[in-house]
GROMACS .gro file of C-alpha atoms in nm:
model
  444
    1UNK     CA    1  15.711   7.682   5.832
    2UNK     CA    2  15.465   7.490   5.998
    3UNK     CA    3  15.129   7.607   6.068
    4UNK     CA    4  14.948   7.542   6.343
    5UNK     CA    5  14.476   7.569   6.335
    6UNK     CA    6  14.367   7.618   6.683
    7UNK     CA    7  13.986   7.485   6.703
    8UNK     CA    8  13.783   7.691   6.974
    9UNK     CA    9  13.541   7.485   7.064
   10UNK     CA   10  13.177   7.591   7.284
   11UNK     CA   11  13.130   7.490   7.602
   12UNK     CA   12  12.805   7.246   7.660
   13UNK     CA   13  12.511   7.433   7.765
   14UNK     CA   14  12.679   7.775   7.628
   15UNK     CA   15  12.518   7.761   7.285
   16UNK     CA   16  12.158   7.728   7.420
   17UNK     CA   17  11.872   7.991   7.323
   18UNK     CA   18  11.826   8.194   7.649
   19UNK     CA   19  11.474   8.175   7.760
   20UNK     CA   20  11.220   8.472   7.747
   21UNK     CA   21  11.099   8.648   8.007
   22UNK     CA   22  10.753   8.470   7.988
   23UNK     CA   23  10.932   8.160   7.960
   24UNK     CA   24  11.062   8.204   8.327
   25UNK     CA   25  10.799   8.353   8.454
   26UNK     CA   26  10.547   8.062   8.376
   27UNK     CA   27  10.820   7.819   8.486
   28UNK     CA   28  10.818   7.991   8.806
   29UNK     CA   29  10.477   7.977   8.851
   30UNK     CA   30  10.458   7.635   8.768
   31UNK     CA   31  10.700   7.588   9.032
   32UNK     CA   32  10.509   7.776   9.284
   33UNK     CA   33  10.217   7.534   9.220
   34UNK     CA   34  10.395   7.210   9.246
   35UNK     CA   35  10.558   7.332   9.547
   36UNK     CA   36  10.225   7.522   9.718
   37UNK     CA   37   9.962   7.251   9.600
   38UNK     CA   38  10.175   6.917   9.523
   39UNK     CA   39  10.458   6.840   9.740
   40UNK     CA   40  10.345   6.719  10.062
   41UNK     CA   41  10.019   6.766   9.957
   42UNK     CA   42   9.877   6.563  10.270
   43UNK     CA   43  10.171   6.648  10.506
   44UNK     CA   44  10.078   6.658  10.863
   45UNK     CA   45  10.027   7.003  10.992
   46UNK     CA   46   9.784   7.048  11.338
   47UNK     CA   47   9.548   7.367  11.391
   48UNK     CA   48   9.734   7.488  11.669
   49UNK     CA   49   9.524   7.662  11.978
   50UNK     CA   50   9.435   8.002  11.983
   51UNK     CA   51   9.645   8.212  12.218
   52UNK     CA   52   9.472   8.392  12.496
   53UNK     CA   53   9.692   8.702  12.600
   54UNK     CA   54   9.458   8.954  12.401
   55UNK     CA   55   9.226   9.237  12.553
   56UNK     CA   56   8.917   9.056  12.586
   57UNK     CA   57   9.032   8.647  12.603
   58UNK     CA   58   9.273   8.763  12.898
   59UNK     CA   59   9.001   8.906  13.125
   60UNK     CA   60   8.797   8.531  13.100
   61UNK     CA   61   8.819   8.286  13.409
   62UNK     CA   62   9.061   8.042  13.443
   63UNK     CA   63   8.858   7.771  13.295
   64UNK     CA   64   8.682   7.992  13.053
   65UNK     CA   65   9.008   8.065  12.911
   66UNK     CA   66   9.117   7.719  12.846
   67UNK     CA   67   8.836   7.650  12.676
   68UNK     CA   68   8.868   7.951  12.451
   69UNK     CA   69   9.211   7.804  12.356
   70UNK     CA   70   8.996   7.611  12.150
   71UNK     CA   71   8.829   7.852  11.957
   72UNK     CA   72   8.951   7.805  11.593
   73UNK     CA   73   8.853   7.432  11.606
   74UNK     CA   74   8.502   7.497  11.766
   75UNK     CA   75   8.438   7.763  11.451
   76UNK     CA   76   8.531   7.457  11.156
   77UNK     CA   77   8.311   7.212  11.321
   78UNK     CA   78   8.032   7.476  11.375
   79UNK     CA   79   8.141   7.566  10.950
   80UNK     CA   80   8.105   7.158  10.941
   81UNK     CA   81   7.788   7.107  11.062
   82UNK     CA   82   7.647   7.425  10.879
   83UNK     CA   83   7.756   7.266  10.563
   84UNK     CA   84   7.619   6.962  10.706
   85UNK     CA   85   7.280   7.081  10.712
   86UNK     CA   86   7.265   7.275  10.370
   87UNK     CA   87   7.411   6.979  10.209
   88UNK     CA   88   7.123   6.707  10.336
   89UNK     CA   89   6.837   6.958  10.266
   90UNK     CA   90   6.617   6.865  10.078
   91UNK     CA   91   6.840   6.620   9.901
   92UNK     CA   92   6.827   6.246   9.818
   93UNK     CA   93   7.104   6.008   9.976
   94UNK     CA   94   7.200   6.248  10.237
   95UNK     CA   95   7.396   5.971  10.396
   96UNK     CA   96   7.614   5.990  10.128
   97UNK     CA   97   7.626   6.387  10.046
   98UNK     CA   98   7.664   6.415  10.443
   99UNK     CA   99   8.034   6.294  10.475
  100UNK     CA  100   8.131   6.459  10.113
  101UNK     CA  101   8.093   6.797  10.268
  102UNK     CA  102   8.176   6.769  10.639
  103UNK     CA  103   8.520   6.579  10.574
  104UNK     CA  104   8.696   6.839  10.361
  105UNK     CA  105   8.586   7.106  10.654
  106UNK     CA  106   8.707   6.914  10.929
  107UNK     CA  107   9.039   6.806  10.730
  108UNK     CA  108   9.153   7.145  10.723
  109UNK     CA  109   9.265   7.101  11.069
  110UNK     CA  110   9.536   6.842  11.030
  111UNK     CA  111   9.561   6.844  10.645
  112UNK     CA  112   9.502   7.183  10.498
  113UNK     CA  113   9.622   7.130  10.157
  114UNK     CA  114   9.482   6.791  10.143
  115UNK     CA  115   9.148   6.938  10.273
  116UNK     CA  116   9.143   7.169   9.967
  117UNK     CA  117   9.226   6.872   9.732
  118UNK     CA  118   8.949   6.651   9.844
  119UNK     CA  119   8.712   6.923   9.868
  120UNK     CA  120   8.807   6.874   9.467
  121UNK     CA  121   8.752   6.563   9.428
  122UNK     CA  122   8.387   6.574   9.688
  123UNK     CA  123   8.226   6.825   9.452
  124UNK     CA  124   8.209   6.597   9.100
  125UNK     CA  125   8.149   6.303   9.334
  126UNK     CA  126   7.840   6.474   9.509
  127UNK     CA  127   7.662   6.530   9.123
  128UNK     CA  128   7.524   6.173   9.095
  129UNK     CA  129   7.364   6.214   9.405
  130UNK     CA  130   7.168   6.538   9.419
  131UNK     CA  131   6.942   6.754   9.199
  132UNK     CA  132   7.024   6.704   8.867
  133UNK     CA  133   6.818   7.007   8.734
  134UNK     CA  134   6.981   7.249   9.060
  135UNK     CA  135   7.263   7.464   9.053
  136UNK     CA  136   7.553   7.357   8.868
  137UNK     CA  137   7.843   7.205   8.938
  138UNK     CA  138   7.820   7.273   9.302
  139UNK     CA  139   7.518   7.121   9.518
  140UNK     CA  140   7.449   7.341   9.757
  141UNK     CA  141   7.638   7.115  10.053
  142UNK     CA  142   7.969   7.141   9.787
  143UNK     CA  143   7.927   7.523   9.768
  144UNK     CA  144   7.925   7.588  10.108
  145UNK     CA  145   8.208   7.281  10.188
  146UNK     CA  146   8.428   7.440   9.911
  147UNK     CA  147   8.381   7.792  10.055
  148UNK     CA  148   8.501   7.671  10.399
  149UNK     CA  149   8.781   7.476  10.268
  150UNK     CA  150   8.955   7.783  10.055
  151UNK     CA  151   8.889   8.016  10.344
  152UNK     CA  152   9.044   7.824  10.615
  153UNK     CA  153   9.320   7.686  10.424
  154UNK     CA  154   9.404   8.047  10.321
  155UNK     CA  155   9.423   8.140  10.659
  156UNK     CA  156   9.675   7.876  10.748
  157UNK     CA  157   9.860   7.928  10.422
  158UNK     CA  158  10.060   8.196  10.236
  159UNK     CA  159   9.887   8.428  10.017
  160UNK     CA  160  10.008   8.249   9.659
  161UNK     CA  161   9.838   7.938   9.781
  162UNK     CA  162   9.545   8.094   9.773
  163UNK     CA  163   9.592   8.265   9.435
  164UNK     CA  164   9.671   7.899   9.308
  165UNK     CA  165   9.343   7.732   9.493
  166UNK     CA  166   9.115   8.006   9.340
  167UNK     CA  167   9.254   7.985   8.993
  168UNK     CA  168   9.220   7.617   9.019
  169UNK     CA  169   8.881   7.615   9.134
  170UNK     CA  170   8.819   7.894   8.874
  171UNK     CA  171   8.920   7.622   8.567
  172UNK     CA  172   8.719   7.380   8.721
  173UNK     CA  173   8.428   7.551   8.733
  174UNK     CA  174   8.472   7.702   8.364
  175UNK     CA  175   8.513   7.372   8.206
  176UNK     CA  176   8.227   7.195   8.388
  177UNK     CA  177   7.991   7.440   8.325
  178UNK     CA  178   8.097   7.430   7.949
  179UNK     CA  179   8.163   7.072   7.869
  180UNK     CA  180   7.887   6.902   8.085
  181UNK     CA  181   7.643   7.226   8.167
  182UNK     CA  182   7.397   7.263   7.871
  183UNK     CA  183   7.115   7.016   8.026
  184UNK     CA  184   7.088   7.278   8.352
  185UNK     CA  185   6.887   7.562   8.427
  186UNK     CA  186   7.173   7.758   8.564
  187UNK     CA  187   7.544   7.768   8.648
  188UNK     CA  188   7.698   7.898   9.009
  189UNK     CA  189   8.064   7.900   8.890
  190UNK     CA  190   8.016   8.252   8.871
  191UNK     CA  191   7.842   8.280   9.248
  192UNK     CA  192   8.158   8.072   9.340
  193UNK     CA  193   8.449   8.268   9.184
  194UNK     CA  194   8.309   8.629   9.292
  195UNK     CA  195   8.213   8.518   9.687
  196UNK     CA  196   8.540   8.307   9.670
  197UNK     CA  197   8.784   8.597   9.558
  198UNK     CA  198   8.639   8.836   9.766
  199UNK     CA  199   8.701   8.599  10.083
  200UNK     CA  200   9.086   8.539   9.985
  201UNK     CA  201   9.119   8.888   9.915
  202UNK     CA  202   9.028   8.973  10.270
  203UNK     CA  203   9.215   8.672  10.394
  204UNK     CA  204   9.564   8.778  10.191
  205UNK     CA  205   9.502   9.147  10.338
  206UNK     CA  206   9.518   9.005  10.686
  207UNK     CA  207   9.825   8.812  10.626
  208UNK     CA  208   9.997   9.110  10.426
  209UNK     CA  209   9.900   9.318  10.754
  210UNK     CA  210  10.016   9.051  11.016
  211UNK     CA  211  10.337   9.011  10.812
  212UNK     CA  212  10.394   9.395  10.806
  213UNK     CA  213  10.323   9.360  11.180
  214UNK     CA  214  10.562   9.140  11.265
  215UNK     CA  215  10.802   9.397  11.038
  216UNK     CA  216  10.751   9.650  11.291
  217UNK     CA  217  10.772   9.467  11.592
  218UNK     CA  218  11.085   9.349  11.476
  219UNK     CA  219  11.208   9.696  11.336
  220UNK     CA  220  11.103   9.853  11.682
  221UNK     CA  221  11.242   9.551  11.875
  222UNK     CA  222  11.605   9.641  11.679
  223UNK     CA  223  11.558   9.984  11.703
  224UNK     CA  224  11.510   9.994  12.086
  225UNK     CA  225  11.840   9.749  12.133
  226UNK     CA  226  12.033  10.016  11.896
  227UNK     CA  227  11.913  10.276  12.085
  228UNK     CA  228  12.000  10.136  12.463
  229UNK     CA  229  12.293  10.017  12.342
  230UNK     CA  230  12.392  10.392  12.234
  231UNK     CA  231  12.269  10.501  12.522
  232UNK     CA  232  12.542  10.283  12.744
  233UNK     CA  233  12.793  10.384  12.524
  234UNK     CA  234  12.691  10.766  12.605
  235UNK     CA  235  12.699  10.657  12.954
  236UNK     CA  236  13.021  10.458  12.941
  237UNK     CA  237  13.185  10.761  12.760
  238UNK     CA  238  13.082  11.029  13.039
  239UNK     CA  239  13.212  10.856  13.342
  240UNK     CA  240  13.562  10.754  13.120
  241UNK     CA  241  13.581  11.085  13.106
  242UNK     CA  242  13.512  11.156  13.459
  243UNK     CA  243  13.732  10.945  13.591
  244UNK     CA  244  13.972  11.092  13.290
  245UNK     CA  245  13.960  11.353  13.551
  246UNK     CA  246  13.979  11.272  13.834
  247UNK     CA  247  14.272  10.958  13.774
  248UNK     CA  248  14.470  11.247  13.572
  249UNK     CA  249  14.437  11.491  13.881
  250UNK     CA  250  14.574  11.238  14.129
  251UNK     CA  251  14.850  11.143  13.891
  252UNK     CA  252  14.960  11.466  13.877
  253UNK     CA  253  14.947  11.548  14.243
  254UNK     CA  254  15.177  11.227  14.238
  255UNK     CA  255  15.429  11.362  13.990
  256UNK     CA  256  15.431  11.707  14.187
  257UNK     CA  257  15.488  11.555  14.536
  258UNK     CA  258  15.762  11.331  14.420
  259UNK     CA  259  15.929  11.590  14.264
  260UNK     CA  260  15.920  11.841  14.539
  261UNK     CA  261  15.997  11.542  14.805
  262UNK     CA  262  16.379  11.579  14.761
  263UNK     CA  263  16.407  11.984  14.861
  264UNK     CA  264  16.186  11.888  15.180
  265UNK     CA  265  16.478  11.638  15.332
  266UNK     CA  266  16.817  11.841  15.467
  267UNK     CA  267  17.051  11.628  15.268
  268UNK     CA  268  16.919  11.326  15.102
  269UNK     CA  269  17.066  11.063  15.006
  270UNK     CA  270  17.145  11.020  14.671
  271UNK     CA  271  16.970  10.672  14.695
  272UNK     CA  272  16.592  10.869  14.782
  273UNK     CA  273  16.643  11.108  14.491
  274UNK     CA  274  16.691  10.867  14.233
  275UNK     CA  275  16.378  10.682  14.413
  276UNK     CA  276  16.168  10.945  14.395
  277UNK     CA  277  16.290  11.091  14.041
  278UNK     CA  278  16.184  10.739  13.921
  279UNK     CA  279  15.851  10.783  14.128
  280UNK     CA  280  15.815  11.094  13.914
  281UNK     CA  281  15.903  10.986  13.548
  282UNK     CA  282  15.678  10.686  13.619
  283UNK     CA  283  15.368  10.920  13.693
  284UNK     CA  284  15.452  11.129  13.398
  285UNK     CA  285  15.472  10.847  13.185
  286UNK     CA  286  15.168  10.693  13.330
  287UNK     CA  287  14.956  11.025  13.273
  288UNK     CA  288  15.094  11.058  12.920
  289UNK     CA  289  14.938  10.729  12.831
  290UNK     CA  290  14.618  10.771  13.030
  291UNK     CA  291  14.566  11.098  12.833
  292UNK     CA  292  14.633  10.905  12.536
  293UNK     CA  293  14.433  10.588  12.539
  294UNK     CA  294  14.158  10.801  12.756
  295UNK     CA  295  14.127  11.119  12.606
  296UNK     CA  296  13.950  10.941  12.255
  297UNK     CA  297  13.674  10.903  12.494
  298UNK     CA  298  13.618  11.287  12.497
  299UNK     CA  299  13.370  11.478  12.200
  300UNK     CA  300  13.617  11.730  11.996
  301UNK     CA  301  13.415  12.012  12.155
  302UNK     CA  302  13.480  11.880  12.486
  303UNK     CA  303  13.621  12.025  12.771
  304UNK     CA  304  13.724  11.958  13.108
  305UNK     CA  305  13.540  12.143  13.421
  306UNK     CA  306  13.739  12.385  13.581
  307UNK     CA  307  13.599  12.268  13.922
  308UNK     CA  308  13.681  11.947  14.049
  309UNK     CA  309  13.408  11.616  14.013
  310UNK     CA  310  13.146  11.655  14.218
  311UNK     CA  311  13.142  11.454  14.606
  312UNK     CA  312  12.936  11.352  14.843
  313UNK     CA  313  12.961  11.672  15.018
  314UNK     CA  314  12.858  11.901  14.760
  315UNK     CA  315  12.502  11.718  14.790
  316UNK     CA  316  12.338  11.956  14.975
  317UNK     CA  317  12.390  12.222  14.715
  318UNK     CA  318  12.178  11.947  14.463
  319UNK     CA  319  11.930  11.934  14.723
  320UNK     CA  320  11.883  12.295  14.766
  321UNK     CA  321  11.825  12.265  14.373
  322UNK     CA  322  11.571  12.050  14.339
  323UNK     CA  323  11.389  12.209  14.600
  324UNK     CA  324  11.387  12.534  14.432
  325UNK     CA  325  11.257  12.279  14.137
  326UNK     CA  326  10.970  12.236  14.359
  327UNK     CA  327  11.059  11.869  14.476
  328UNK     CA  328  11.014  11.818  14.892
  329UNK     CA  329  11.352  11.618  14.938
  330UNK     CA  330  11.493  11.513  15.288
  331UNK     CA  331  11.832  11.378  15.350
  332UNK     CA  332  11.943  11.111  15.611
  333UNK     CA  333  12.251  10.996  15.677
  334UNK     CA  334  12.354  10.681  15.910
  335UNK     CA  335  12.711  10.602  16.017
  336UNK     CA  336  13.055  10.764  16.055
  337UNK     CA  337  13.061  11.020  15.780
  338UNK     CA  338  13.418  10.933  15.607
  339UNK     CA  339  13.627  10.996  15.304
  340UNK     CA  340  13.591  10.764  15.051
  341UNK     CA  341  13.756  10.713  14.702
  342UNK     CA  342  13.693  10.984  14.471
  343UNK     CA  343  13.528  10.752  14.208
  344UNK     CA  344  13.272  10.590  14.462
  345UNK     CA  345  13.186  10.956  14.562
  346UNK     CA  346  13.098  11.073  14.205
  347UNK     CA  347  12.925  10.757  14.142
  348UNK     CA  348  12.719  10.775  14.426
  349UNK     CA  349  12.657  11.163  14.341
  350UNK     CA  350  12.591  11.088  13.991
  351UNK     CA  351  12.284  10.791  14.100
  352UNK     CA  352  12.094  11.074  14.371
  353UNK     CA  353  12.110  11.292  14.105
  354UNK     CA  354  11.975  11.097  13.852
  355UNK     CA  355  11.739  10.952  14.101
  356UNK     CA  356  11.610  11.275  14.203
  357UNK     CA  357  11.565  11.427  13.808
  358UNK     CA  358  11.316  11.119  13.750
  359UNK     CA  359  11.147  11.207  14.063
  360UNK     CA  360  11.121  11.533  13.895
  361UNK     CA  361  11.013  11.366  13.579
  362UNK     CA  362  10.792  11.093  13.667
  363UNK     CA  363  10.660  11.177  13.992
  364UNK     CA  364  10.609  11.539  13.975
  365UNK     CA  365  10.456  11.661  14.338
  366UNK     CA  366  10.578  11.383  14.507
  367UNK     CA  367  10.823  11.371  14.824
  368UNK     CA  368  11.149  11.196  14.833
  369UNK     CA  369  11.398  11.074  15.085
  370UNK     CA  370  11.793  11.043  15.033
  371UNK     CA  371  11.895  10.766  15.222
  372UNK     CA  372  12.301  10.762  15.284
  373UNK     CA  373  12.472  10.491  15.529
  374UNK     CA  374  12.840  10.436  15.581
  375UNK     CA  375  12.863  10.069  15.670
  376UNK     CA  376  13.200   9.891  15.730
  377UNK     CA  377  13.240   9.729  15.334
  378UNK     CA  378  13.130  10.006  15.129
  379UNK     CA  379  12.847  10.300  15.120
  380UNK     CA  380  12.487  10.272  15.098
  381UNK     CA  381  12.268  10.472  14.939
  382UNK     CA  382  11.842  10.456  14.907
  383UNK     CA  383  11.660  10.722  14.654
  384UNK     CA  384  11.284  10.699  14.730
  385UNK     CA  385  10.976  10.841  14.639
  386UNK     CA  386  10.603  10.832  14.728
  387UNK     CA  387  10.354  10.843  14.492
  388UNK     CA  388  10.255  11.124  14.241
  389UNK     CA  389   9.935  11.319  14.397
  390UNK     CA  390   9.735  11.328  14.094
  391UNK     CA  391   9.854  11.094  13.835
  392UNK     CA  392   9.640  11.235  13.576
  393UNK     CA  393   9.843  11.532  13.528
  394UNK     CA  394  10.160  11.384  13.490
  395UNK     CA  395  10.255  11.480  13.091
  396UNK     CA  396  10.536  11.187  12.899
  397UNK     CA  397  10.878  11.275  12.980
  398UNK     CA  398  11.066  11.419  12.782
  399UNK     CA  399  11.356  11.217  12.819
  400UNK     CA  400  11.488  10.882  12.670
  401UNK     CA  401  11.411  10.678  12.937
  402UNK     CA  402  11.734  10.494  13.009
  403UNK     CA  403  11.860  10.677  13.321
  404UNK     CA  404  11.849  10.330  13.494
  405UNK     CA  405  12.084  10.209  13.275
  406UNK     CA  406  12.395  10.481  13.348
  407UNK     CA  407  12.330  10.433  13.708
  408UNK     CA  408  12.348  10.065  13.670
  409UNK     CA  409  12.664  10.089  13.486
  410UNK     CA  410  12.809  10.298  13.747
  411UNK     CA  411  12.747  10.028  14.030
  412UNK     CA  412  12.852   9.744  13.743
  413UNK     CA  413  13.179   9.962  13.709
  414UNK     CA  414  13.258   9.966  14.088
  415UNK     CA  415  13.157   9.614  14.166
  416UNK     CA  416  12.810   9.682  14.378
  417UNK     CA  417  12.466   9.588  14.344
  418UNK     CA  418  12.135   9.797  14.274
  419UNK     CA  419  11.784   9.705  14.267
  420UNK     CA  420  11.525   9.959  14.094
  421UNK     CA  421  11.136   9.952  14.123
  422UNK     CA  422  10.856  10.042  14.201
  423UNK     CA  423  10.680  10.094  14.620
  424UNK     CA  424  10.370   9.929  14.758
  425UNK     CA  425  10.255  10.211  14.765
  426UNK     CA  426  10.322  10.340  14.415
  427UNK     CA  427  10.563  10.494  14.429
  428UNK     CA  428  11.006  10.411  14.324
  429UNK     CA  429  11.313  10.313  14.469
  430UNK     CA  430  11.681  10.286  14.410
  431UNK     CA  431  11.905  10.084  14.646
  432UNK     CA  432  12.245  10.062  14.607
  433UNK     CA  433  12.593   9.913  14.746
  434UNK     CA  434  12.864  10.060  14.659
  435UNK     CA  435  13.179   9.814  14.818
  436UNK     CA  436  13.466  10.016  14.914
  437UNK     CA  437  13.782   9.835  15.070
  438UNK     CA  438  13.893   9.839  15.386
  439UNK     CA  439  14.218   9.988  15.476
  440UNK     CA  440  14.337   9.672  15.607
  441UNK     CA  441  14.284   9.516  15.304
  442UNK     CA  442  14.436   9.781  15.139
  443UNK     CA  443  14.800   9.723  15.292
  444UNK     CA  444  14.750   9.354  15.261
   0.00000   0.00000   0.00000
């Protein structure tokens, strides 16, 4: 017998001690800081112009609100100069203090994170040159330079960033005051760190509340798609099943006709029977997969009006309705009053109604005027109404506010155009084309 050892050996890297949860929490942190604070440090980054489509900068002049374009620049050099003047007070070599605390300030603007960085290195630098029995370690020019620096590269920042600039600023302070603070009267690290936190505090509030801004805008901005989009669905779904109706009606007038053709003719030929027996099994077929592919369009508690669609000619009964809503409605009609296709007449139903319920709605008190014309191409229909007579009473509707959109889909549907919007003279108005064909065309 021969036996056989099988070595299992460990993978590289398998056999390491997994790291502790403070472990990888520090090394993320450490991370954060080299990549907030270190890389690209001094990376290019302009203070873009202040927009000026608020309350108050969009009522300013045309010039006026150029200028205020330049608003968050005209603040840092005003936060420049301030620090300019506390910082050469009363001081010795203020030609040399004088730069140490305006260029951090105005370096904020191009290089933010820089800005903070020399702002660093500005405050030991300034020591030599002030009071050396003052405030300690910031001059009074540093104090108000460093202040400027943290608070405007906060706002251009993230919130960490600023955590990482105070805490740095923090250690700086602590071990100056400590290792190189005994020979002074008093130390302003503590000043610093309490004005300093409670200015990025109020800084990383704003940005939490911008960013949960722009979370709503967004949600809302998603939510209103979702919602028209269900609305056209809705839309889509009720005229499929309208014309459900009214294509399964004339296919089964169809089926009927060709199957009581044959007992009208004395005698036919066996030649028309078998025509119009194939007429018939091809409209039976034809409805039995139009009720199939169509009929998922209708709700499980639907069901199908006993009277027919509505026409054109049942609109004076919906004007006699809204009337008795209270709505002053008159109707005119231009052209040679024909039949048209059943599906342009229940379109064009569908769009005065609609355009008469947000009369109702929007404008209530206000006249309106049904405009019909019968033109050569197609129908033409014009829904107008004047203006509400006291606007102050009108209450939000209660509806969803997308009736546009179903009649749009209608005219979309049969190939026509519509324009929607509002009068001169305040008030609305629909125009639409519906394009019917002309019998000509129909036997070409």
């Amino acid at each position: 017998m021969t036996e056989t050892t099988h070595l299992q050996t460990t993978p590289p890297g398998d056999g390491a001690k997994p790291r502790s949860p403070e472990f990888r929490l520090a090394a993320d942190a450490l991370r954060g800081l080299r990549q907030d604070l270190f890389h690209d440090a001094f990376a290019y980054r302009l203070l873009p112009r202040m927009r000026v489509d608020g309350p108050l900068t969009r009522r300013l002049p045309g010039r006026l609100r150029d200028y205020a374009t330049w608003t968050p620049h005209a603040v840092i050099c005003a936060a420049a100069l301030l620090a300019l003047a506390i910082g050469t007070v009363d001081q010795g070599l203020a030609l040399l203090l004088g730069p140490l605390a305006v260029l951090p300030i105005l370096l904020t603007m191009v290089r933010p994170v820089g800005a903070f960085w020399l702002s660093m290195v500005a405050t030991p630098l300034a020591l030599p040159f002030g009071d050396q029995w003052g405030e300690w370690p910031w001059l009074p020019g540093s104090f108000a330079c460093h202040l400027t620096v943290l608070t405007v590269v906060a706002v251009r920042t993230r919130p960490r960033t600023a955590a990482w600039m105070w805490t740095l600023t923090a250690v700086y302070g602590i071990l100056a005051s400590t290792l190189f603070g005994s020979g002074h009267y008093s130390t302003n690290t503590g000043p610093m760190l309490v004005v300093s936190a409670m200015i990025l505090l109020c800084v990383t509030v704003w940005h939490i509340r911008r960013h949960a801004e722009r979370e709503v805008t967004a949600q809302q901005t998603v939510t209103a798609h979702e919602r028209s989009r269900r609305t056209l669905l809705e839309e889509r779904t009720t005229i499929a099943r309208e014309l459900h109706d009214v294509v399964a009606h004339h296919m089964s007038v169809v089926a009927i006709q060709a199957e009581a053709a044959p007992y009208r003719v004395e005698n036919p030929p066996p030649e028309l029977e078998k025509a119009f027996a194939t007429i018939r099994e091809n409209a039976v077929a034809a409805l039995t997969e139009l009720r199939r592919v169509l009929g998922v369009v209708r709700a499980e508690d639907y069901e199908a009006p006993d009277a027919p669609q509505p026409t054109l000619a049942d609109l004076e009964g919906l004007l006699a309705n809204v009337r008795e809503a209270g709505l002053v409605v008159e109707k005119a009609v231009t052209g040679a009053v024909r039949e048209l296709p059943q599906g342009v007449e229940l379109s064009a139903y569908r769009i005065v109604q609609e355009a008469l319920s947000n009369t109702l709605r929007h404008a209530p008190g206000a006249s309106a005027r049904v405009e019909i014309g019968y033109v050569l191409g197609g129908l033409g229909l014009r829904i107008v109404n004047g203006p509400p007579p006291n606007p102050s009473l009108i209450k939000p509707s209660p509806g969803a506010g997308h009736g546009i959109t179903g009649m749009r889909e209608r005219v979309t549907m049969l190939n026509g155009e519509m324009t929607a919007g509002p009068t001169d003279d305040g008030g609305y108005e629909v125009a639409v084309f519906l394009p019917v064909a002309l019998p000509d065309e129909d036997d070409a």
